[in-house]
XYZ file of C-alpha atoms in Angstrom:
248
model
C -0.026 -0.016 0.010
C 2.781 2.364 0.824
C 4.467 1.717 -2.483
C 1.208 2.424 -4.267
C 0.861 5.775 -2.630
C 4.491 6.667 -3.539
C 3.915 5.579 -7.129
C 0.904 7.870 -7.255
C 2.734 10.768 -5.759
C 5.589 10.252 -8.233
C 3.238 10.014 -11.360
C 1.391 13.199 -10.240
C 4.663 14.919 -9.703
C 5.825 13.959 -13.221
C 2.588 15.332 -14.763
C 2.972 18.562 -12.755
C 6.417 19.085 -14.204
C 5.232 18.782 -17.762
C 2.405 21.290 -17.060
C 4.869 23.575 -15.252
C 6.991 23.655 -18.315
C 4.150 24.371 -20.594
C 3.535 27.435 -18.527
C 7.270 28.319 -18.382
C 7.495 27.811 -14.642
C 10.382 25.430 -14.717
C 13.883 26.895 -14.533
C 16.709 26.040 -16.848
C 18.616 24.424 -14.029
C 15.647 22.154 -13.305
C 15.259 21.228 -16.970
C 18.834 20.228 -17.050
C 18.578 18.171 -13.970
C 15.616 16.308 -15.305
C 17.212 15.703 -18.685
C 20.177 14.179 -16.964
C 17.598 11.439 -15.951
C 16.347 11.028 -19.539
C 13.095 12.789 -18.523
C 10.633 12.942 -21.385
C 8.509 16.184 -21.623
C 6.036 14.704 -23.973
C 3.477 11.877 -23.363
C 4.181 8.768 -25.270
C 2.367 7.842 -28.591
C -1.190 9.169 -28.359
C -3.953 6.699 -27.736
C -1.875 4.165 -25.666
C -3.287 3.025 -22.420
C -0.394 4.358 -20.440
C -0.983 7.859 -21.772
C -4.593 7.834 -20.802
C -3.696 6.449 -17.506
C -1.262 9.316 -16.818
C -3.834 11.855 -17.859
C -6.351 10.196 -15.411
C -3.768 10.619 -12.684
C -3.351 14.325 -13.506
C -7.243 14.742 -13.598
C -7.359 13.041 -10.164
C -4.676 15.378 -8.881
C -6.635 18.474 -10.055
C -10.233 17.367 -9.187
C -9.911 14.981 -6.362
C -11.647 12.022 -8.154
C -11.374 9.931 -11.365
C -15.095 10.426 -12.534
C -14.187 12.188 -15.830
C -17.347 13.429 -17.671
C -17.780 11.568 -21.002
C -17.722 14.946 -22.864
C -14.627 16.283 -21.183
C -13.370 18.958 -23.628
C -10.018 19.599 -22.017
C -8.873 16.068 -22.782
C -11.460 14.731 -25.297
C -10.266 11.151 -25.191
C -10.125 10.816 -21.410
C -13.821 10.658 -20.861
C -14.178 7.804 -23.486
C -11.284 6.054 -21.906
C -12.824 6.000 -18.473
C -16.237 4.880 -19.841
C -14.528 2.226 -21.784
C -12.592 0.869 -18.631
C -15.885 0.529 -16.785
C -17.516 -1.308 -19.767
C -14.540 -3.742 -20.208
C -14.531 -4.637 -16.518
C -18.229 -5.108 -16.521
C -17.843 -7.425 -19.645
C -14.935 -9.248 -17.958
C -12.335 -8.345 -20.567
C -10.266 -5.965 -18.568
C -6.979 -7.494 -17.265
C -6.431 -7.821 -13.560
C -3.254 -5.708 -13.815
C -5.110 -2.807 -15.263
C -7.951 -3.136 -12.691
C -5.266 -2.935 -9.933
C -3.682 0.149 -11.525
C -6.913 1.955 -11.663
C -8.049 0.913 -8.195
C -4.639 2.086 -6.865
C -5.492 5.743 -7.827
C -9.064 5.460 -6.486
C -10.944 4.616 -9.515
C -14.714 3.960 -9.060
C -16.361 1.327 -11.039
C -20.108 2.020 -10.250
C -20.476 5.667 -11.563
C -20.919 4.905 -15.196
C -24.666 5.560 -15.178
C -24.050 8.956 -13.377
C -21.335 9.809 -15.875
C -23.814 9.127 -18.717
C -26.506 11.042 -17.111
C -24.116 14.034 -16.769
C -23.072 13.791 -20.375
C -26.648 13.753 -21.612
C -27.675 16.720 -19.442
C -24.714 18.674 -20.811
C -25.642 17.944 -24.446
C -29.333 18.785 -23.768
C -28.349 22.182 -22.380
C -26.096 22.866 -25.392
C -29.103 21.978 -27.685
C -31.293 24.407 -25.714
C -28.638 27.060 -26.317
C -28.519 26.131 -30.079
C -32.359 26.522 -30.335
C -32.247 29.948 -28.705
C -29.651 31.092 -31.197
C -30.880 29.292 -34.406
C -34.705 28.913 -33.779
C -34.773 25.089 -34.118
C -33.004 21.973 -32.829
C -31.647 20.972 -36.201
C -27.924 20.840 -35.466
C -25.928 19.712 -38.530
C -24.320 16.470 -38.056
C -20.870 17.940 -38.895
C -21.255 21.306 -37.141
C -17.925 22.790 -36.893
C -18.677 24.902 -33.873
C -19.574 21.783 -31.746
C -19.142 18.548 -33.672
C -19.976 16.421 -30.591
C -23.492 18.128 -30.340
C -24.384 17.249 -33.914
C -23.421 13.530 -33.356
C -25.397 13.605 -30.001
C -28.525 14.931 -31.830
C -28.131 12.209 -34.476
C -27.715 9.532 -31.791
C -31.034 10.626 -30.125
C -32.863 9.983 -33.384
C -31.183 6.588 -33.705
C -31.974 5.651 -30.114
C -35.659 6.585 -30.594
C -35.726 4.498 -33.851
C -34.212 1.601 -32.008
C -36.635 1.921 -29.039
C -33.723 2.522 -26.641
C -34.451 6.202 -25.736
C -35.796 6.618 -22.223
C -39.439 7.995 -22.432
C -38.698 10.904 -20.083
C -35.791 11.950 -22.287
C -37.943 11.816 -25.381
C -40.594 13.913 -23.695
C -38.060 16.623 -22.756
C -36.889 16.691 -26.349
C -40.396 16.870 -27.545
C -40.994 19.765 -25.316
C -38.361 21.885 -26.930
C -39.567 21.144 -30.450
C -37.049 18.482 -31.328
C -37.246 17.260 -34.950
C -37.252 13.423 -35.014
C -36.828 13.280 -38.926
C -33.641 12.104 -40.454
C -30.520 14.306 -40.448
C -30.525 14.586 -44.253
C -33.941 15.971 -44.211
C -33.483 18.678 -41.597
C -29.918 19.976 -41.764
C -30.411 22.497 -44.482
C -31.792 25.454 -42.218
C -29.082 25.509 -39.691
C -26.233 24.987 -42.311
C -27.631 27.573 -44.582
C -28.259 30.017 -41.877
C -24.611 29.792 -40.716
C -23.508 30.243 -44.387
C -25.865 33.269 -44.698
C -24.345 34.900 -41.543
C -20.880 34.307 -43.030
C -21.918 35.837 -46.400
C -23.238 38.993 -44.550
C -20.140 39.462 -42.575
C -18.087 39.119 -45.721
C -20.211 41.315 -48.031
C -22.263 43.412 -45.711
C -25.686 42.280 -46.913
C -27.776 39.289 -47.463
C -28.523 39.553 -51.144
C -27.068 36.226 -52.305
C -27.337 35.811 -56.044
C -29.421 32.893 -57.029
C -26.555 31.484 -59.044
C -23.651 32.460 -56.797
C -20.714 30.387 -58.114
C -19.112 29.919 -54.673
C -22.250 28.323 -53.183
C -25.199 27.762 -55.672
C -27.250 25.877 -52.859
C -27.215 29.036 -50.671
C -28.388 31.263 -53.501
C -31.441 28.994 -54.144
C -32.122 28.611 -50.449
C -32.168 32.445 -49.949
C -34.384 32.903 -52.974
C -36.859 30.107 -51.598
C -36.654 31.896 -48.242
C -37.875 35.172 -49.702
C -40.699 33.482 -51.340
C -41.818 31.689 -48.230
C -41.437 34.983 -46.384
C -43.748 36.958 -48.795
C -46.409 34.120 -48.758
C -46.447 34.052 -44.962
C -45.175 30.427 -44.747
C -41.940 31.228 -42.791
C -42.301 30.533 -38.976
C -42.202 33.599 -36.708
C -39.139 32.327 -34.880
C -37.151 31.927 -38.121
C -38.286 35.453 -39.262
C -36.989 36.891 -36.136
C -33.608 35.297 -36.617
C -33.362 36.460 -40.192
C -34.296 40.031 -39.096
C -31.442 39.895 -36.558
C -28.924 39.320 -39.387
C -30.452 42.033 -41.576
C -32.221 39.764 -44.151
C -34.057 41.833 -46.604
């Protein structure tokens, strides 16, 4: 047990030296001393178990626990790693050696569900913010601003189709106007709206030519939008968003 505590302290200290050097808090003398010990300032090859384990030790040192949220943006692979360790142990395919390594740093095996709930709630909040900004819940699958949210939205549709979406979650999504149709059918509005905002920022107006060579689809979309606006077929929330960007 004492050896385990010393190993944890040493691993934590090593991680701290790497972080201190990133912040230029390590002196030249300290760097030279560490280099005489063949100290490596970079983690080993990305994706290896040992690298994730070291990152988990550093997370524990900073947060006091190993319950990394699945959508942990500071170290994106770490949340998936923690979730994978719990799944593998539950399935009986995690080696005893790795189980011992994880338990040595206080890893908890029984919080997978809590972690999943936290991740779902985080994405749901992001979806609410998207709707407030865009007027609907149609996040593009490949939305550059938040790729994980686009994939999460697609996953909710798939879960409902497979019958694996919890009824209370479906109800909450229904309450904010979630569109259950396929991604290919619903992505246009959010994608085109983002393109229109970029066009306005670039040219100072929203008068996209119907045959604009750079993006013909945007020109057609804007033309159709004006027609829907004139015929009163545009939802009020979308009209409001268009007014905010100066759509004429």
